[in-house]
């Protein structure tokens, strides 16, 4: 029987695979069976709470315009799993994705290795990039760093740690210092690490293993040429430029500018002109705070219509307190996900009047208000279809 892309998706989202289980043992075993393809790759490894996807997108674009064949691994996806694994902005083909997913799943089953969804994807990524002989892999962690499946690599070109804040506290720790320690797990011996925050744990880990820590200053960094908008992009751009300056000094200023102008990273303060709409995947309090700052900067004194939905394990009371103001028009959306927060849960902590967004809700996107969709990447694909939004 011929396997199709939807069959691969069904396997990945099955109850036995679609779970979080941190650790490097399972991914190490399957990669060893595959011949350790990760050892033939040169990686830039990026961890952090917010901004790591943008940093990865900026780096991949600059490197592409610098003449490199670039593998990009990010998560989550918006519409299709294939978005997560790209070479020079081109997602892995459906047939290749399906072939690799089933090959790796079958090998795991034959060898009694119980891989999670993310571990299968990570193994697919390493094998696919190695088979296609990419020059550089820009590698985004999935969750944390120290025990994230991507951290199976033994060395890298450079480690990058973006802004760290409270998120996934049930797995990474209940303080910023504990979370930063987990992120610092991607720092490798004799490999540089670039940060914007001089946290003590970064100094300690770097010193203990012989890594060189470099702190870059985001202030004064111009984002005028950057295709990505949002007040928070100064920090992300500073990190990306720090990597290029340190590790790829041969890339020219013109190549860097071309890379910045052509960065593609949808749903991160993305403006949809025909609906006067901002779509942003902000899904934790710090991300929401950055979104509000960007809205205040780019759309001052504009009345807002907010469409929000999130997962139950997020700090949605704090997110809503950061996001909403008296006078906002607010809709909550219970999207199709096992962990999606229900309308009544969100309503119970909402500081202002709110409504439920349903299949029958009619919204006038052109009434002068700035429209904002935020809260979870998992709901964006569903909302764009429901509301006829073309990204």
GROMACS .gro file of C-alpha atoms in nm:
model
  391
    1UNK     CA    1   0.000   0.000   0.000
    2UNK     CA    2   0.140   0.340  -0.103
    3UNK     CA    3   0.182   0.575   0.192
    4UNK     CA    4   0.067   0.935   0.149
    5UNK     CA    5   0.138   1.259   0.335
    6UNK     CA    6  -0.187   1.230   0.532
    7UNK     CA    7  -0.083   0.883   0.647
    8UNK     CA    8   0.239   1.032   0.786
    9UNK     CA    9   0.041   1.304   0.965
   10UNK     CA   10  -0.192   1.043   1.112
   11UNK     CA   11   0.107   0.851   1.245
   12UNK     CA   12   0.269   1.160   1.397
   13UNK     CA   13  -0.050   1.277   1.566
   14UNK     CA   14  -0.153   0.937   1.700
   15UNK     CA   15  -0.193   0.914   2.075
   16UNK     CA   16   0.122   0.707   2.117
   17UNK     CA   17   0.343   0.959   1.935
   18UNK     CA   18   0.186   1.297   2.005
   19UNK     CA   19   0.334   1.354   2.347
   20UNK     CA   20   0.623   1.534   2.513
   21UNK     CA   21   0.897   1.322   2.667
   22UNK     CA   22   1.229   1.501   2.707
   23UNK     CA   23   1.557   1.309   2.689
   24UNK     CA   24   1.834   1.219   2.447
   25UNK     CA   25   1.840   0.840   2.478
   26UNK     CA   26   1.573   0.755   2.217
   27UNK     CA   27   1.688   1.006   1.957
   28UNK     CA   28   2.050   0.893   2.003
   29UNK     CA   29   1.955   0.530   1.940
   30UNK     CA   30   1.760   0.594   1.620
   31UNK     CA   31   2.027   0.827   1.482
   32UNK     CA   32   2.293   0.565   1.547
   33UNK     CA   33   2.091   0.316   1.341
   34UNK     CA   34   2.070   0.580   1.066
   35UNK     CA   35   2.449   0.622   1.071
   36UNK     CA   36   2.455   0.938   1.288
   37UNK     CA   37   2.376   1.182   1.006
   38UNK     CA   38   2.392   1.474   1.251
   39UNK     CA   39   2.769   1.426   1.278
   40UNK     CA   40   2.805   1.528   0.912
   41UNK     CA   41   2.621   1.857   0.962
   42UNK     CA   42   2.735   2.200   1.075
   43UNK     CA   43   2.469   2.352   1.297
   44UNK     CA   44   2.377   2.688   1.445
   45UNK     CA   45   2.170   2.592   1.749
   46UNK     CA   46   1.907   2.837   1.878
   47UNK     CA   47   1.717   2.814   2.208
   48UNK     CA   48   1.509   3.061   2.410
   49UNK     CA   49   1.156   3.137   2.521
   50UNK     CA   50   1.060   3.398   2.262
   51UNK     CA   51   1.221   3.503   1.936
   52UNK     CA   52   1.411   3.190   1.844
   53UNK     CA   53   1.199   3.126   1.534
   54UNK     CA   54   1.262   3.479   1.409
   55UNK     CA   55   1.636   3.450   1.476
   56UNK     CA   56   1.642   3.124   1.280
   57UNK     CA   57   1.450   3.275   0.989
   58UNK     CA   58   1.681   3.578   0.973
   59UNK     CA   59   1.993   3.361   0.987
   60UNK     CA   60   1.867   3.121   0.720
   61UNK     CA   61   1.783   3.408   0.485
   62UNK     CA   62   2.120   3.584   0.527
   63UNK     CA   63   2.311   3.258   0.480
   64UNK     CA   64   2.110   3.174   0.168
   65UNK     CA   65   2.192   3.512   0.014
   66UNK     CA   66   2.550   3.459   0.126
   67UNK     CA   67   2.571   3.162  -0.108
   68UNK     CA   68   2.515   2.875   0.136
   69UNK     CA   69   2.283   2.577   0.100
   70UNK     CA   70   2.087   2.619   0.423
   71UNK     CA   71   1.878   2.367   0.612
   72UNK     CA   72   1.619   2.525   0.845
   73UNK     CA   73   1.442   2.331   1.120
   74UNK     CA   74   1.169   2.510   1.316
   75UNK     CA   75   0.849   2.439   1.507
   76UNK     CA   76   0.557   2.446   1.529
   77UNK     CA   77   0.414   2.461   1.179
   78UNK     CA   78   0.118   2.674   1.075
   79UNK     CA   79  -0.040   2.474   0.793
   80UNK     CA   80   0.173   2.166   0.714
   81UNK     CA   81   0.443   1.964   0.886
   82UNK     CA   82   0.666   2.012   0.584
   83UNK     CA   83   0.711   2.379   0.680
   84UNK     CA   84   0.936   2.267   0.964
   85UNK     CA   85   1.207   2.120   0.738
   86UNK     CA   86   1.330   2.349   0.461
   87UNK     CA   87   1.631   2.388   0.234
   88UNK     CA   88   1.681   2.742   0.107
   89UNK     CA   89   1.320   2.832   0.192
   90UNK     CA   90   1.178   2.528   0.010
   91UNK     CA   91   0.989   2.285   0.237
   92UNK     CA   92   1.060   1.916   0.210
   93UNK     CA   93   0.836   1.757  -0.055
   94UNK     CA   94   0.532   1.565   0.069
   95UNK     CA   95   0.656   1.239  -0.081
   96UNK     CA   96   1.003   1.277   0.075
   97UNK     CA   97   0.852   1.369   0.411
   98UNK     CA   98   0.627   1.064   0.402
   99UNK     CA   99   0.911   0.833   0.297
  100UNK     CA  100   1.143   0.949   0.576
  101UNK     CA  101   0.871   0.946   0.845
  102UNK     CA  102   0.772   0.586   0.771
  103UNK     CA  103   1.130   0.464   0.725
  104UNK     CA  104   1.234   0.604   1.063
  105UNK     CA  105   0.917   0.490   1.239
  106UNK     CA  106   0.959   0.137   1.106
  107UNK     CA  107   1.325   0.127   1.213
  108UNK     CA  108   1.227   0.250   1.557
  109UNK     CA  109   0.956  -0.014   1.588
  110UNK     CA  110   1.193  -0.293   1.477
  111UNK     CA  111   1.442  -0.185   1.744
  112UNK     CA  112   1.189  -0.120   2.024
  113UNK     CA  113   1.254   0.256   2.032
  114UNK     CA  114   0.939   0.442   2.133
  115UNK     CA  115   0.988   0.775   1.954
  116UNK     CA  116   0.771   1.082   2.009
  117UNK     CA  117   0.637   1.297   1.728
  118UNK     CA  118   0.914   1.554   1.774
  119UNK     CA  119   1.184   1.286   1.787
  120UNK     CA  120   1.062   1.137   1.459
  121UNK     CA  121   1.065   1.481   1.299
  122UNK     CA  122   1.411   1.557   1.435
  123UNK     CA  123   1.549   1.229   1.301
  124UNK     CA  124   1.381   1.298   0.963
  125UNK     CA  125   1.541   1.642   0.958
  126UNK     CA  126   1.895   1.525   1.035
  127UNK     CA  127   1.878   1.244   0.780
  128UNK     CA  128   1.717   1.459   0.509
  129UNK     CA  129   1.968   1.742   0.550
  130UNK     CA  130   2.262   1.500   0.553
  131UNK     CA  131   2.133   1.320   0.242
  132UNK     CA  132   2.098   1.657   0.066
  133UNK     CA  133   2.443   1.774   0.180
  134UNK     CA  134   2.341   2.113   0.314
  135UNK     CA  135   2.624   2.350   0.409
  136UNK     CA  136   2.470   2.484   0.730
  137UNK     CA  137   2.174   2.382   0.946
  138UNK     CA  138   1.988   2.649   1.143
  139UNK     CA  139   1.843   2.443   1.424
  140UNK     CA  140   1.565   2.559   1.656
  141UNK     CA  141   1.507   2.369   1.979
  142UNK     CA  142   1.160   2.234   2.039
  143UNK     CA  143   1.134   2.266   2.418
  144UNK     CA  144   1.405   2.379   2.658
  145UNK     CA  145   1.750   2.285   2.541
  146UNK     CA  146   1.944   2.050   2.765
  147UNK     CA  147   1.720   1.747   2.704
  148UNK     CA  148   1.562   1.862   2.377
  149UNK     CA  149   1.600   1.612   2.093
  150UNK     CA  150   1.793   1.863   1.882
  151UNK     CA  151   2.064   1.872   2.150
  152UNK     CA  152   2.189   1.531   2.040
  153UNK     CA  153   2.454   1.720   1.842
  154UNK     CA  154   2.798   1.712   2.008
  155UNK     CA  155   2.928   2.041   1.867
  156UNK     CA  156   2.806   2.334   1.665
  157UNK     CA  157   2.918   2.641   1.476
  158UNK     CA  158   2.752   2.858   1.736
  159UNK     CA  159   2.488   2.849   2.009
  160UNK     CA  160   2.232   3.127   2.039
  161UNK     CA  161   2.002   3.190   2.336
  162UNK     CA  162   1.723   3.440   2.288
  163UNK     CA  163   1.519   3.612   2.558
  164UNK     CA  164   1.421   3.377   2.841
  165UNK     CA  165   1.100   3.404   3.039
  166UNK     CA  166   0.850   3.187   3.225
  167UNK     CA  167   0.696   2.927   2.993
  168UNK     CA  168   0.659   2.547   3.010
  169UNK     CA  169   0.729   2.581   3.383
  170UNK     CA  170   0.590   2.234   3.449
  171UNK     CA  171   0.884   2.088   3.253
  172UNK     CA  172   1.161   2.346   3.265
  173UNK     CA  173   1.130   2.489   3.616
  174UNK     CA  174   0.933   2.756   3.794
  175UNK     CA  175   1.191   3.035   3.790
  176UNK     CA  176   1.366   3.219   3.509
  177UNK     CA  177   1.705   3.102   3.641
  178UNK     CA  178   1.597   2.737   3.623
  179UNK     CA  179   1.465   2.784   3.270
  180UNK     CA  180   1.782   2.966   3.165
  181UNK     CA  181   1.984   2.670   3.295
  182UNK     CA  182   1.788   2.436   3.068
  183UNK     CA  183   1.840   2.666   2.768
  184UNK     CA  184   2.213   2.686   2.850
  185UNK     CA  185   2.231   2.311   2.789
  186UNK     CA  186   2.287   2.382   2.418
  187UNK     CA  187   2.621   2.557   2.490
  188UNK     CA  188   2.900   2.334   2.360
  189UNK     CA  189   3.272   2.303   2.449
  190UNK     CA  190   3.500   2.524   2.240
  191UNK     CA  191   3.202   2.667   2.049
  192UNK     CA  192   3.088   3.032   2.082
  193UNK     CA  193   2.754   3.122   2.238
  194UNK     CA  194   2.581   3.450   2.157
  195UNK     CA  195   2.323   3.608   2.389
  196UNK     CA  196   2.172   3.946   2.466
  197UNK     CA  197   2.121   3.871   2.836
  198UNK     CA  198   2.424   3.833   3.061
  199UNK     CA  199   2.276   3.575   3.295
  200UNK     CA  200   2.509   3.422   3.551
  201UNK     CA  201   2.422   3.070   3.444
  202UNK     CA  202   2.547   3.143   3.090
  203UNK     CA  203   2.882   3.260   3.228
  204UNK     CA  204   2.907   2.958   3.458
  205UNK     CA  205   2.826   2.699   3.191
  206UNK     CA  206   3.053   2.864   2.932
  207UNK     CA  207   3.344   2.885   3.172
  208UNK     CA  208   3.303   2.526   3.292
  209UNK     CA  209   3.311   2.375   2.942
  210UNK     CA  210   3.545   2.616   2.767
  211UNK     CA  211   3.293   2.797   2.549
  212UNK     CA  212   3.327   3.165   2.464
  213UNK     CA  213   3.025   3.375   2.564
  214UNK     CA  214   2.952   3.686   2.358
  215UNK     CA  215   2.687   3.938   2.461
  216UNK     CA  216   2.548   4.155   2.181
  217UNK     CA  217   2.373   4.486   2.234
  218UNK     CA  218   2.034   4.523   2.061
  219UNK     CA  219   2.012   4.896   2.123
  220UNK     CA  220   2.086   5.105   1.819
  221UNK     CA  221   2.029   4.812   1.581
  222UNK     CA  222   1.821   4.935   1.287
  223UNK     CA  223   1.544   4.707   1.161
  224UNK     CA  224   1.457   4.933   0.867
  225UNK     CA  225   1.573   4.674   0.610
  226UNK     CA  226   1.421   4.378   0.793
  227UNK     CA  227   1.108   4.230   0.636
  228UNK     CA  228   0.989   4.116   0.981
  229UNK     CA  229   0.813   4.387   1.181
  230UNK     CA  230   0.759   4.416   1.553
  231UNK     CA  231   0.933   4.608   1.830
  232UNK     CA  232   1.098   4.290   1.958
  233UNK     CA  233   1.288   4.227   1.633
  234UNK     CA  234   1.577   4.454   1.740
  235UNK     CA  235   1.695   4.187   1.982
  236UNK     CA  236   1.645   3.902   1.735
  237UNK     CA  237   1.831   4.090   1.463
  238UNK     CA  238   2.119   4.172   1.699
  239UNK     CA  239   2.161   3.801   1.776
  240UNK     CA  240   2.150   3.698   1.410
  241UNK     CA  241   2.399   3.967   1.307
  242UNK     CA  242   2.621   3.863   1.596
  243UNK     CA  243   2.636   3.509   1.457
  244UNK     CA  244   2.711   3.630   1.105
  245UNK     CA  245   2.983   3.868   1.223
  246UNK     CA  246   3.146   3.603   1.442
  247UNK     CA  247   3.115   3.294   1.224
  248UNK     CA  248   3.063   3.413   0.864
  249UNK     CA  249   3.268   3.733   0.828
  250UNK     CA  250   3.303   3.674   0.452
  251UNK     CA  251   2.933   3.747   0.394
  252UNK     CA  252   2.910   4.096   0.248
  253UNK     CA  253   2.698   4.387   0.365
  254UNK     CA  254   2.497   4.367   0.042
  255UNK     CA  255   2.426   3.996   0.096
  256UNK     CA  256   2.317   4.068   0.453
  257UNK     CA  257   2.080   4.342   0.339
  258UNK     CA  258   1.931   4.117   0.069
  259UNK     CA  259   1.880   3.849   0.331
  260UNK     CA  260   1.706   4.090   0.566
  261UNK     CA  261   1.473   4.224   0.296
  262UNK     CA  262   1.363   3.873   0.200
  263UNK     CA  263   1.314   3.702   0.537
  264UNK     CA  264   1.000   3.488   0.541
  265UNK     CA  265   0.850   3.401   0.878
  266UNK     CA  266   0.469   3.411   0.867
  267UNK     CA  267   0.243   3.493   1.160
  268UNK     CA  268   0.498   3.690   1.359
  269UNK     CA  269   0.342   4.037   1.367
  270UNK     CA  270   0.236   3.975   1.008
  271UNK     CA  271   0.015   4.247   0.860
  272UNK     CA  272  -0.267   4.145   0.624
  273UNK     CA  273  -0.354   4.471   0.451
  274UNK     CA  274  -0.692   4.384   0.299
  275UNK     CA  275  -0.831   4.295   0.642
  276UNK     CA  276  -0.634   4.550   0.847
  277UNK     CA  277  -0.519   4.247   1.045
  278UNK     CA  278  -0.216   4.153   1.252
  279UNK     CA  279  -0.147   3.782   1.302
  280UNK     CA  280   0.102   3.701   1.574
  281UNK     CA  281   0.182   3.366   1.732
  282UNK     CA  282   0.237   3.521   2.078
  283UNK     CA  283   0.152   3.237   2.316
  284UNK     CA  284   0.296   3.334   2.656
  285UNK     CA  285   0.291   3.651   2.869
  286UNK     CA  286   0.624   3.779   2.741
  287UNK     CA  287   0.518   3.727   2.381
  288UNK     CA  288   0.189   3.906   2.445
  289UNK     CA  289   0.374   4.195   2.611
  290UNK     CA  290   0.596   4.229   2.301
  291UNK     CA  291   0.289   4.213   2.075
  292UNK     CA  292   0.119   4.495   2.268
  293UNK     CA  293   0.435   4.707   2.248
  294UNK     CA  294   0.441   4.657   1.872
  295UNK     CA  295   0.072   4.743   1.840
  296UNK     CA  296   0.122   5.059   2.046
  297UNK     CA  297   0.417   5.159   1.826
  298UNK     CA  298   0.266   5.080   1.486
  299UNK     CA  299  -0.104   5.147   1.545
  300UNK     CA  300  -0.128   5.413   1.817
  301UNK     CA  301  -0.476   5.526   1.923
  302UNK     CA  302  -0.643   5.262   1.705
  303UNK     CA  303  -0.940   5.074   1.847
  304UNK     CA  304  -0.870   4.703   1.858
  305UNK     CA  305  -1.060   4.385   1.785
  306UNK     CA  306  -0.885   4.090   1.949
  307UNK     CA  307  -0.941   3.726   1.853
  308UNK     CA  308  -0.768   3.504   2.106
  309UNK     CA  309  -0.734   3.134   2.181
  310UNK     CA  310  -0.470   2.935   2.363
  311UNK     CA  311  -0.379   2.602   2.522
  312UNK     CA  312  -0.493   2.517   2.874
  313UNK     CA  313  -0.138   2.490   3.009
  314UNK     CA  314  -0.058   2.853   2.926
  315UNK     CA  315  -0.079   3.139   3.176
  316UNK     CA  316  -0.384   3.285   3.006
  317UNK     CA  317  -0.497   3.504   3.299
  318UNK     CA  318  -0.169   3.696   3.277
  319UNK     CA  319  -0.176   3.694   2.897
  320UNK     CA  320  -0.523   3.851   2.893
  321UNK     CA  321  -0.434   4.109   3.156
  322UNK     CA  322  -0.139   4.216   2.939
  323UNK     CA  323  -0.337   4.211   2.615
  324UNK     CA  324  -0.676   4.365   2.682
  325UNK     CA  325  -0.790   4.720   2.753
  326UNK     CA  326  -1.132   4.868   2.821
  327UNK     CA  327  -1.298   4.939   2.487
  328UNK     CA  328  -1.143   4.645   2.302
  329UNK     CA  329  -1.379   4.415   2.112
  330UNK     CA  330  -1.285   4.064   2.226
  331UNK     CA  331  -1.358   3.720   2.081
  332UNK     CA  332  -1.238   3.388   2.222
  333UNK     CA  333  -1.200   3.086   1.996
  334UNK     CA  334  -1.207   2.724   2.112
  335UNK     CA  335  -1.006   2.563   1.833
  336UNK     CA  336  -0.969   2.198   1.740
  337UNK     CA  337  -0.693   2.073   1.970
  338UNK     CA  338  -0.713   1.833   2.265
  339UNK     CA  339  -0.563   2.097   2.494
  340UNK     CA  340  -0.749   2.401   2.360
  341UNK     CA  341  -0.883   2.633   2.629
  342UNK     CA  342  -1.263   2.649   2.634
  343UNK     CA  343  -1.458   2.972   2.603
  344UNK     CA  344  -1.590   2.969   2.960
  345UNK     CA  345  -1.241   2.924   3.104
  346UNK     CA  346  -1.118   3.230   2.917
  347UNK     CA  347  -1.432   3.429   2.992
  348UNK     CA  348  -1.396   3.362   3.366
  349UNK     CA  349  -1.065   3.552   3.378
  350UNK     CA  350  -1.138   3.814   3.113
  351UNK     CA  351  -1.127   4.167   3.261
  352UNK     CA  352  -1.373   4.308   3.003
  353UNK     CA  353  -1.677   4.199   2.801
  354UNK     CA  354  -1.612   3.918   2.554
  355UNK     CA  355  -1.787   3.700   2.298
  356UNK     CA  356  -1.735   3.351   2.161
  357UNK     CA  357  -1.614   3.320   1.802
  358UNK     CA  358  -1.810   3.046   1.626
  359UNK     CA  359  -1.851   2.928   1.269
  360UNK     CA  360  -2.145   3.171   1.234
  361UNK     CA  361  -1.974   3.481   1.370
  362UNK     CA  362  -1.968   3.766   1.117
  363UNK     CA  363  -1.683   4.016   1.146
  364UNK     CA  364  -1.643   4.339   0.951
  365UNK     CA  365  -1.267   4.362   0.908
  366UNK     CA  366  -1.291   4.698   0.736
  367UNK     CA  367  -1.472   4.904   1.000
  368UNK     CA  368  -1.159   5.099   1.095
  369UNK     CA  369  -1.044   4.886   1.388
  370UNK     CA  370  -0.709   4.710   1.388
  371UNK     CA  371  -0.780   4.337   1.403
  372UNK     CA  372  -0.548   4.106   1.596
  373UNK     CA  373  -0.531   3.726   1.601
  374UNK     CA  374  -0.301   3.584   1.869
  375UNK     CA  375  -0.261   3.327   2.145
  376UNK     CA  376  -0.161   3.001   1.977
  377UNK     CA  377   0.004   2.887   1.656
  378UNK     CA  378  -0.218   2.579   1.664
  379UNK     CA  379  -0.534   2.779   1.596
  380UNK     CA  380  -0.404   3.008   1.320
  381UNK     CA  381  -0.456   2.763   1.033
  382UNK     CA  382  -0.813   2.699   1.150
  383UNK     CA  383  -0.893   3.068   1.184
  384UNK     CA  384  -0.748   3.164   0.846
  385UNK     CA  385  -0.977   2.909   0.685
  386UNK     CA  386  -1.281   3.004   0.895
  387UNK     CA  387  -1.237   3.378   0.833
  388UNK     CA  388  -1.116   3.349   0.472
  389UNK     CA  389  -0.776   3.503   0.541
  390UNK     CA  390  -0.503   3.466   0.281
  391UNK     CA  391  -0.155   3.456   0.436
   0.00000   0.00000   0.00000
